[in-house]
PDB file of C-alpha atoms in Angstrom:
ATOM      1  CA  MET A  38     176.483 111.331  13.070  1.00 46.00           C
ATOM      2  CA  SER A  39     177.850 114.054  15.321  1.00 61.00           C
ATOM      3  CA  GLY A  40     179.404 112.819  18.555  1.00 75.00           C
ATOM      4  CA  ILE A  41     179.586 109.344  20.052  1.00 85.00           C
ATOM      5  CA  VAL A  42     177.558 106.900  22.159  1.00 87.00           C
ATOM      6  CA  ILE A  43     179.129 105.063  25.109  1.00 91.00           C
ATOM      7  CA  HIS A  44     177.365 101.999  26.491  1.00 88.00           C
ATOM      8  CA  LEU A  45     178.251 100.149  29.685  1.00 88.00           C
ATOM      9  CA  PRO A  46     176.358  96.815  29.839  1.00 81.00           C
ATOM     10  CA  GLU A  47     174.481  95.744  32.938  1.00 72.00           C
ATOM     11  CA  GLY A  48     176.531  93.777  35.437  1.00 63.00           C
ATOM     12  CA  ASP A  49     177.158  92.967  39.093  1.00 55.00           C
ATOM     13  CA  GLY A  50     173.873  94.489  40.165  1.00 52.00           C
ATOM     14  CA  ASP A  51     174.489  97.776  38.346  1.00 63.00           C
ATOM     15  CA  ASP A  52     172.115  99.022  35.672  1.00 72.00           C
ATOM     16  CA  ALA A  53     173.268  99.541  32.097  1.00 80.00           C
ATOM     17  CA  VAL A  54     174.501 103.063  31.350  1.00 86.00           C
ATOM     18  CA  THR A  55     174.346 104.898  28.013  1.00 87.00           C
ATOM     19  CA  LEU A  56     176.041 108.276  27.539  1.00 91.00           C
ATOM     20  CA  ARG A  57     176.013 110.573  24.507  1.00 88.00           C
ATOM     21  CA  LEU A  58     178.793 113.043  23.744  1.00 89.00           C
ATOM     22  CA  GLY A  59     178.765 115.850  21.221  1.00 87.00           C
ATOM     23  CA  PRO A  60     181.933 117.071  19.477  1.00 87.00           C
ATOM     24  CA  GLY A  61     184.327 118.535  22.013  1.00 90.00           C
ATOM     25  CA  GLU A  62     182.655 116.896  25.016  1.00 93.00           C
ATOM     26  CA  ARG A  63     184.497 114.580  27.401  1.00 94.00           C
ATOM     27  CA  VAL A  64     183.633 111.716  29.755  1.00 95.00           C
ATOM     28  CA  ARG A  65     185.856 110.522  32.579  1.00 96.00           C
ATOM     29  CA  PHE A  66     185.708 106.870  33.584  1.00 96.00           C
ATOM     30  CA  GLY A  67     187.001 104.894  36.531  1.00 93.00           C
ATOM     31  CA  ARG A  68     186.033 103.646  39.984  1.00 91.00           C
ATOM     32  CA  GLY A  69     185.355 107.195  41.140  1.00 91.00           C
ATOM     33  CA  SER A  70     184.859 108.571  44.650  1.00 92.00           C
ATOM     34  CA  ALA A  71     183.364 111.579  46.396  1.00 91.00           C
ATOM     35  CA  ARG A  72     186.608 113.467  45.767  1.00 93.00           C
ATOM     36  CA  THR A  73     187.100 112.036  42.267  1.00 92.00           C
ATOM     37  CA  PRO A  74     183.743 112.101  40.448  1.00 93.00           C
ATOM     38  CA  VAL A  75     183.455 110.275  37.130  1.00 94.00           C
ATOM     39  CA  GLU A  76     180.668 110.188  34.570  1.00 94.00           C
ATOM     40  CA  LEU A  77     181.162 106.487  33.760  1.00 94.00           C
ATOM     41  CA  ARG A  78     181.609 104.462  36.935  1.00 92.00           C
ATOM     42  CA  LEU A  79     183.395 101.086  36.747  1.00 91.00           C
ATOM     43  CA  ALA A  80     182.859  99.290  40.050  1.00 85.00           C
ATOM     44  CA  ASP A  81     185.995  97.163  40.192  1.00 86.00           C
ATOM     45  CA  GLU A  82     188.775  97.390  42.789  1.00 87.00           C
ATOM     46  CA  SER A  83     191.456  96.927  40.129  1.00 87.00           C
ATOM     47  CA  VAL A  84     190.352 100.080  38.285  1.00 91.00           C
ATOM     48  CA  SER A  85     191.848 103.443  39.257  1.00 92.00           C
ATOM     49  CA  ARG A  86     189.633 106.098  40.783  1.00 94.00           C
ATOM     50  CA  LEU A  87     190.261 108.122  37.626  1.00 95.00           C
ATOM     51  CA  ALA A  88     191.199 105.556  34.987  1.00 95.00           C
ATOM     52  CA  GLY A  89     190.786 107.472  31.772  1.00 96.00           C
ATOM     53  CA  GLU A  90     188.953 109.949  29.607  1.00 97.00           C
ATOM     54  CA  ILE A  91     187.110 109.809  26.289  1.00 96.00           C
ATOM     55  CA  ARG A  92     186.813 112.882  24.093  1.00 95.00           C
ATOM     56  CA  ALA A  93     184.546 113.152  21.049  1.00 91.00           C
ATOM     57  CA  THR A  94     185.674 115.062  17.964  1.00 86.00           C
ATOM     58  CA  ASP A  95     183.921 115.773  14.680  1.00 78.00           C
ATOM     59  CA  ASP A  96     185.019 112.580  12.932  1.00 77.00           C
ATOM     60  CA  HIS A  97     186.564 110.242  15.551  1.00 85.00           C
ATOM     61  CA  TRP A  98     187.145 109.873  19.282  1.00 92.00           C
ATOM     62  CA  GLN A  99     190.191 109.913  21.508  1.00 95.00           C
ATOM     63  CA  LEU A 100     191.085 107.801  24.518  1.00 96.00           C
ATOM     64  CA  SER A 101     193.364 108.981  27.304  1.00 97.00           C
ATOM     65  CA  ASN A 102     194.766 106.325  29.638  1.00 96.00           C
ATOM     66  CA  LEU A 103     195.282 108.030  32.993  1.00 95.00           C
ATOM     67  CA  SER A 104     196.490 104.879  34.738  1.00 93.00           C
ATOM     68  CA  ALA A 105     200.145 104.830  35.772  1.00 92.00           C
ATOM     69  CA  THR A 106     200.480 101.045  35.449  1.00 91.00           C
ATOM     70  CA  HIS A 107     197.785  99.408  33.265  1.00 91.00           C
ATOM     71  CA  GLY A 108     197.438  99.429  29.498  1.00 93.00           C
ATOM     72  CA  TYR A 109     193.971  99.355  27.894  1.00 95.00           C
ATOM     73  CA  LEU A 110     192.816  97.497  24.806  1.00 94.00           C
ATOM     74  CA  VAL A 111     190.459  98.925  22.194  1.00 95.00           C
ATOM     75  CA  GLU A 112     189.030  96.064  20.122  1.00 92.00           C
ATOM     76  CA  ASN A 113     187.149  96.105  16.842  1.00 88.00           C
ATOM     77  CA  PRO A 114     184.409  93.479  17.457  1.00 81.00           C
ATOM     78  CA  GLU A 115     183.426  93.523  13.803  1.00 74.00           C
ATOM     79  CA  GLY A 116     186.916  93.114  12.359  1.00 67.00           C
ATOM     80  CA  ALA A 117     189.351  90.254  12.009  1.00 64.00           C
ATOM     81  CA  GLY A 118     190.826  90.563  15.466  1.00 76.00           C
ATOM     82  CA  GLU A 119     192.072  94.145  15.111  1.00 86.00           C
ATOM     83  CA  TYR A 120     192.857  95.966  18.314  1.00 90.00           C
ATOM     84  CA  LEU A 121     194.851  98.886  19.645  1.00 92.00           C
ATOM     85  CA  ARG A 122     196.792  98.965  22.905  1.00 94.00           C
ATOM     86  CA  VAL A 123     196.754 102.309  24.679  1.00 95.00           C
ATOM     87  CA  PRO A 124     199.717 102.334  27.092  1.00 94.00           C
ATOM     88  CA  PRO A 125     199.693 103.914  30.559  1.00 94.00           C
ATOM     89  CA  ARG A 126     199.739 107.730  30.635  1.00 95.00           C
ATOM     90  CA  ARG A 127     198.962 107.968  26.886  1.00 95.00           C
ATOM     91  CA  VAL A 128     196.855 111.062  26.240  1.00 96.00           C
ATOM     92  CA  GLY A 129     194.485 111.593  23.311  1.00 94.00           C
ATOM     93  CA  ALA A 130     195.059 108.353  21.380  1.00 95.00           C
ATOM     94  CA  PRO A 131     192.856 108.553  18.219  1.00 93.00           C
ATOM     95  CA  ILE A 132     190.601 105.517  17.742  1.00 92.00           C
ATOM     96  CA  PRO A 133     189.691 104.643  14.120  1.00 87.00           C
ATOM     97  CA  PHE A 134     187.018 101.983  14.714  1.00 87.00           C
ATOM     98  CA  GLU A 135     183.382 102.864  14.066  1.00 83.00           C
ATOM     99  CA  PHE A 136     182.300 100.376  16.730  1.00 86.00           C
ATOM    100  CA  ALA A 137     184.765  99.569  19.507  1.00 91.00           C
ATOM    101  CA  ARG A 138     185.047  97.737  22.800  1.00 91.00           C
ATOM    102  CA  VAL A 139     187.307  99.251  25.458  1.00 95.00           C
ATOM    103  CA  VAL A 140     188.734  96.505  27.686  1.00 93.00           C
ATOM    104  CA  LEU A 141     190.379  97.189  31.040  1.00 93.00           C
ATOM    105  CA  PRO A 142     192.384  94.653  33.070  1.00 88.00           C
ATOM    106  CA  SER A 143     190.560  93.439  36.151  1.00 84.00           C
ATOM    107  CA  ARG A 144     190.444  90.608  38.686  1.00 78.00           C
ATOM    108  CA  ARG A 145     187.136  89.341  37.277  1.00 76.00           C
ATOM    109  CA  GLU A 146     186.751  86.090  35.376  1.00 74.00           C
ATOM    110  CA  THR A 147     185.258  88.045  32.472  1.00 74.00           C
ATOM    111  CA  PRO A 148     186.924  91.186  31.103  1.00 76.00           C
ATOM    112  CA  LEU A 149     185.726  94.582  32.268  1.00 87.00           C
ATOM    113  CA  SER A 150     184.624  96.491  29.178  1.00 91.00           C
ATOM    114  CA  PHE A 151     182.307  99.057  27.667  1.00 93.00           C
ATOM    115  CA  GLN A 152     181.304  99.864  24.094  1.00 91.00           C
ATOM    116  CA  VAL A 153     181.778 103.001  22.033  1.00 92.00           C
ATOM    117  CA  PHE A 154     179.847 103.821  18.875  1.00 88.00           C
ATOM    118  CA  ALA A 155     182.059 106.284  17.040  1.00 81.00           C
ATOM    119  CA  PRO A 156     181.347 109.321  14.860  1.00 67.00           C
ATOM    120  CA  ASP A 157     179.833 108.424  11.530  1.00 64.00           C
ATOM    121  CA  HIS A 158     182.370 107.326   8.926  1.00 66.00           C
ATOM    122  CA  VAL A 159     181.554 109.384   5.835  1.00 65.00           C
ATOM    123  CA  TYR A 160     181.457 107.687   2.419  1.00 62.00           C
ATOM    124  CA  LEU A 161     181.369 109.217  -1.044  1.00 62.00           C
ATOM    125  CA  ASP A 162     178.425 108.454  -3.285  1.00 58.00           C
ATOM    126  CA  PRO A 163     179.611 105.412  -5.335  1.00 57.00           C
ATOM    127  CA  HIS A 164     178.131 106.990  -8.465  1.00 56.00           C
ATOM    128  CA  ALA A 165     180.117 110.191  -8.038  1.00 53.00           C
ATOM    129  CA  LEU A 166     183.680 108.955  -7.592  1.00 51.00           C
ATOM    130  CA  GLY A 167     185.100 110.838 -10.576  1.00 54.00           C
ATOM    131  CA  GLY A 168     187.468 113.759 -10.503  1.00 53.00           C
ATOM    132  CA  GLY A 169     186.822 117.172  -9.113  1.00 54.00           C
ATOM    133  CA  SER A 170     187.568 118.844  -5.842  1.00 53.00           C
ATOM    134  CA  TRP A 171     186.450 117.483  -2.487  1.00 47.00           C
ATOM    135  CA  GLU A 172     183.964 120.332  -2.176  1.00 54.00           C
ATOM    136  CA  SER A 173     182.275 119.343  -5.441  1.00 48.00           C
ATOM    137  CA  ARG A 174     181.820 115.669  -4.576  1.00 52.00           C
ATOM    138  CA  THR A 175     178.560 114.157  -3.360  1.00 47.00           C
ATOM    139  CA  LEU A 176     178.361 112.366  -0.021  1.00 49.00           C
ATOM    140  CA  THR A 177     175.872 109.641   0.814  1.00 57.00           C
ATOM    141  CA  ALA A 178     172.909 110.829   2.895  1.00 63.00           C
ATOM    142  CA  TYR A 179     173.099 107.742   5.124  1.00 73.00           C
ATOM    143  CA  SER A 180     176.623 106.406   5.657  1.00 77.00           C
ATOM    144  CA  LEU A 181     176.195 102.751   6.572  1.00 84.00           C
ATOM    145  CA  ASP A 182     178.873 100.065   6.512  1.00 84.00           C
ATOM    146  CA  GLU A 183     177.301  96.993   4.906  1.00 86.00           C
ATOM    147  CA  SER A 184     179.890  94.740   6.592  1.00 85.00           C
ATOM    148  CA  ALA A 185     178.953  95.938  10.091  1.00 86.00           C
ATOM    149  CA  THR A 186     176.784  94.006  12.530  1.00 88.00           C
ATOM    150  CA  TYR A 187     174.298  96.867  12.819  1.00 90.00           C
ATOM    151  CA  PHE A 188     173.613  96.542   9.064  1.00 92.00           C
ATOM    152  CA  LEU A 189     173.041  92.794   9.479  1.00 93.00           C
ATOM    153  CA  VAL A 190     170.458  93.595  12.164  1.00 93.00           C
ATOM    154  CA  LEU A 191     168.838  96.115   9.819  1.00 94.00           C
ATOM    155  CA  VAL A 192     168.562  93.545   7.024  1.00 95.00           C
ATOM    156  CA  ALA A 193     166.967  91.041   9.412  1.00 94.00           C
ATOM    157  CA  LEU A 194     164.434  93.686  10.453  1.00 94.00           C
ATOM    158  CA  CYS A 195     163.533  94.390   6.817  1.00 94.00           C
ATOM    159  CA  GLU A 196     163.578  90.750   5.641  1.00 93.00           C
ATOM    160  CA  PRO A 197     159.812  90.048   5.817  1.00 91.00           C
ATOM    161  CA  TRP A 198     159.040  92.986   3.522  1.00 89.00           C
ATOM    162  CA  LEU A 199     161.816  92.077   1.091  1.00 89.00           C
ATOM    163  CA  ARG A 200     160.362  88.573   0.802  1.00 86.00           C
ATOM    164  CA  ASP A 201     156.884  89.906  -0.092  1.00 74.00           C
ATOM    165  CA  ARG A 202     155.139  88.509   2.935  1.00 66.00           C
ATOM    166  CA  SER A 203     153.025  91.590   3.728  1.00 68.00           C
ATOM    167  CA  PRO A 204     153.861  91.231   7.441  1.00 69.00           C
ATOM    168  CA  VAL A 205     151.667  92.809  10.086  1.00 72.00           C
ATOM    169  CA  ALA A 206     154.514  93.583  12.505  1.00 83.00           C
ATOM    170  CA  VAL A 207     158.229  94.271  12.523  1.00 89.00           C
ATOM    171  CA  PRO A 208     160.297  91.319  13.852  1.00 91.00           C
ATOM    172  CA  THR A 209     160.837  91.517  17.599  1.00 92.00           C
ATOM    173  CA  THR A 210     164.246  91.653  19.217  1.00 92.00           C
ATOM    174  CA  PRO A 211     164.108  87.958  20.307  1.00 92.00           C
ATOM    175  CA  GLN A 212     163.147  87.026  16.731  1.00 93.00           C
ATOM    176  CA  ILE A 213     166.189  88.893  15.403  1.00 93.00           C
ATOM    177  CA  VAL A 214     168.453  87.103  17.893  1.00 92.00           C
ATOM    178  CA  GLU A 215     167.066  83.745  16.781  1.00 92.00           C
ATOM    179  CA  ARG A 216     167.289  84.643  13.081  1.00 92.00           C
ATOM    180  CA  LEU A 217     171.004  85.485  13.344  1.00 91.00           C
ATOM    181  CA  ARG A 218     171.953  82.748  15.804  1.00 87.00           C
ATOM    182  CA  GLY A 219     175.067  80.824  14.791  1.00 73.00           C
ATOM    183  CA  HIS A 220     175.810  83.038  11.795  1.00 74.00           C
ATOM    184  CA  GLY A 221     179.030  85.023  11.430  1.00 70.00           C
ATOM    185  CA  ASP A 222     178.926  88.438  13.101  1.00 66.00           C
ATOM    186  CA  GLY A 223     175.475  87.728  14.521  1.00 68.00           C
ATOM    187  CA  ALA A 224     176.405  84.439  16.156  1.00 69.00           C
ATOM    188  CA  GLY A 225     176.800  85.779  19.681  1.00 75.00           C
ATOM    189  CA  LEU A 226     174.268  88.582  19.617  1.00 82.00           C
ATOM    190  CA  THR A 227     172.143  88.977  22.728  1.00 85.00           C
ATOM    191  CA  ALA A 228     168.817  90.772  22.979  1.00 87.00           C
ATOM    192  CA  ARG A 229     170.551  93.692  24.685  1.00 83.00           C
ATOM    193  CA  ALA A 230     173.136  93.898  21.901  1.00 84.00           C
ATOM    194  CA  VAL A 231     170.426  93.864  19.215  1.00 89.00           C
ATOM    195  CA  SER A 232     168.593  96.673  21.036  1.00 88.00           C
ATOM    196  CA  SER A 233     171.832  98.689  21.160  1.00 84.00           C
ATOM    197  CA  HIS A 234     172.322  98.271  17.418  1.00 88.00           C
ATOM    198  CA  ILE A 235     168.732  99.369  16.753  1.00 90.00           C
ATOM    199  CA  ASP A 236     169.249 102.437  18.943  1.00 87.00           C
ATOM    200  CA  TYR A 237     172.462 103.210  17.048  1.00 85.00           C
ATOM    201  CA  LEU A 238     170.693 102.887  13.694  1.00 88.00           C
ATOM    202  CA  ALA A 239     167.754 105.056  14.725  1.00 87.00           C
ATOM    203  CA  ASP A 240     169.557 107.731  16.706  1.00 82.00           C
ATOM    204  CA  GLU A 241     172.859 108.083  14.896  1.00 79.00           C
ATOM    205  CA  LYS A 242     172.910 106.433  11.473  1.00 83.00           C
ATOM    206  CA  LEU A 243     169.402 107.185  10.191  1.00 85.00           C
ATOM    207  CA  ARG A 244     168.733 110.134  12.520  1.00 80.00           C
ATOM    208  CA  ILE A 245     165.127 109.227  13.278  1.00 82.00           C
ATOM    209  CA  ALA A 246     163.175 111.212  15.854  1.00 70.00           C
ATOM    210  CA  VAL A 247     160.669 108.812  17.415  1.00 63.00           C
ATOM    211  CA  THR A 248     157.751 110.470  19.183  1.00 60.00           C
ATOM    212  CA  THR A 249     155.093 108.849  21.349  1.00 53.00           C
ATOM    213  CA  ALA A 250     151.572 109.880  22.294  1.00 50.00           C
ATOM    214  CA  SER A 251     152.675 110.927  25.772  1.00 50.00           C
ATOM    215  CA  GLU A 252     155.851 111.370  27.718  1.00 47.00           C
ATOM    216  CA  ASP A 253     154.750 108.526  29.974  1.00 48.00           C
ATOM    217  CA  ALA A 254     154.596 105.972  27.153  1.00 53.00           C
ATOM    218  CA  ASP A 255     156.222 102.748  28.271  1.00 62.00           C
ATOM    219  CA  ARG A 256     159.592 101.551  27.075  1.00 63.00           C
ATOM    220  CA  ALA A 257     158.114  98.759  24.934  1.00 65.00           C
ATOM    221  CA  ALA A 258     155.997 101.234  22.969  1.00 69.00           C
ATOM    222  CA  ARG A 259     159.008 103.461  22.317  1.00 69.00           C
ATOM    223  CA  ARG A 260     161.090 100.470  21.260  1.00 73.00           C
ATOM    224  CA  ASN A 261     158.429  99.241  18.837  1.00 78.00           C
ATOM    225  CA  GLY A 262     158.046 102.705  17.352  1.00 85.00           C
ATOM    226  CA  LYS A 263     161.786 102.965  16.833  1.00 88.00           C
ATOM    227  CA  ARG A 264     162.014  99.583  15.079  1.00 90.00           C
ATOM    228  CA  GLU A 265     159.079 100.417  12.803  1.00 91.00           C
ATOM    229  CA  ALA A 266     160.546 103.810  11.892  1.00 91.00           C
ATOM    230  CA  VAL A 267     163.940 102.260  11.094  1.00 92.00           C
ATOM    231  CA  VAL A 268     162.370  99.678   8.764  1.00 93.00           C
ATOM    232  CA  ALA A 269     160.133 102.230   7.060  1.00 90.00           C
ATOM    233  CA  LEU A 270     163.005 104.595   6.272  1.00 90.00           C
ATOM    234  CA  ALA A 271     165.399 101.825   5.185  1.00 90.00           C
ATOM    235  CA  LEU A 272     162.874 100.450   2.707  1.00 90.00           C
ATOM    236  CA  LYS A 273     161.570 103.807   1.505  1.00 87.00           C
ATOM    237  CA  PHE A 274     165.011 105.041   0.472  1.00 85.00           C
ATOM    238  CA  GLY A 275     166.355 101.667  -0.697  1.00 88.00           C
ATOM    239  CA  ILE A 276     169.012 101.505   2.000  1.00 89.00           C
ATOM    240  CA  VAL A 277     168.240  97.786   2.337  1.00 92.00           C
ATOM    241  CA  ARG A 278     167.430  95.951  -0.895  1.00 91.00           C
ATOM    242  CA  GLU A 279     166.675  92.398  -1.938  1.00 91.00           C
ATOM    243  CA  GLU A 280     170.314  91.629  -2.757  1.00 92.00           C
ATOM    244  CA  HIS A 281     171.196  92.275   0.884  1.00 93.00           C
ATOM    245  CA  LEU A 282     169.249  89.159   1.905  1.00 93.00           C
ATOM    246  CA  ALA A 283     172.366  87.198   0.918  1.00 92.00           C
ATOM    247  CA  LEU A 284     173.990  88.537   4.108  1.00 91.00           C
ATOM    248  CA  LEU A 285     171.538  86.544   6.243  1.00 92.00           C
ATOM    249  CA  PRO A 286     171.899  82.845   7.095  1.00 90.00           C
ATOM    250  CA  PRO A 287     169.853  80.374   5.014  1.00 87.00           C
ATOM    251  CA  ARG A 288     166.295  79.983   6.207  1.00 80.00           C
ATOM    252  CA  THR A 289     165.313  76.665   7.771  1.00 71.00           C
ATOM    253  CA  GLU A 290     161.574  76.949   7.206  1.00 57.00           C
ATOM    254  CA  PRO A 291     159.727  74.683   4.754  1.00 50.00           C
ATOM    255  CA  ALA A 292     159.978  75.468   1.075  1.00 46.00           C
ATOM    256  CA  GLY A 293     157.167  77.415  -0.523  1.00 48.00           C
ATOM    257  CA  ARG A 294     157.236  80.422   1.785  1.00 47.00           C
ATOM    258  CA  GLY A 295     158.704  83.635   0.474  1.00 47.00           C
ATOM    259  CA  ARG A 296     159.756  83.950  -3.128  1.00 43.00           C
TER     260      ARG A 296
END
């Protein structure tokens, strides 16, 4: 992956916002105004007009806290409670998480936050971990973290094929939510969160270009095409295999189905 994806969920009457940054690009966030334009607008009176800035680099991203009084938290939703505190006036703090939630203090009952999908963490091929220089080593073509929630979503998408059911359709987003309900990292997943993970897999991790018959194709058709392309590539190259089914919760259906 080159660059990052920033996602602000829908809330308080505002539509969801998704921004993509290439290496070296920046996004300013805050309450904004006519004199202080921002690319990511946070409509909350407790947020500064210009609250901060995010900068994408080749292999990570940096957060600048431009507030004079408030510290910001950067949480790792897929970790064991890890977080970073970026103090007021801190410029260019490097963020190591591949998936992060930036949380700003506010007067709301629920925290004010947005998500950042970071530059791809590169992994060496596990079969080529011997000696030799860095230049001579082999990198994996698709760098996926098997402990991440997006990989859990990918396994759930591929599950029907891995169980030899010859399915006629890829599981829908609501079906994925139901399949992962009450299980570990997938316990609190919403349909919107699942869709974000699928977008991340297709656009950044697996680098799939989904085309439709016309530019006016509806959103549902594009979404279905993206899910189908993700599953096809993951199975074709063995990114998801039968042993990965152990990551999913036990099935509750009657015995006799599947293997």
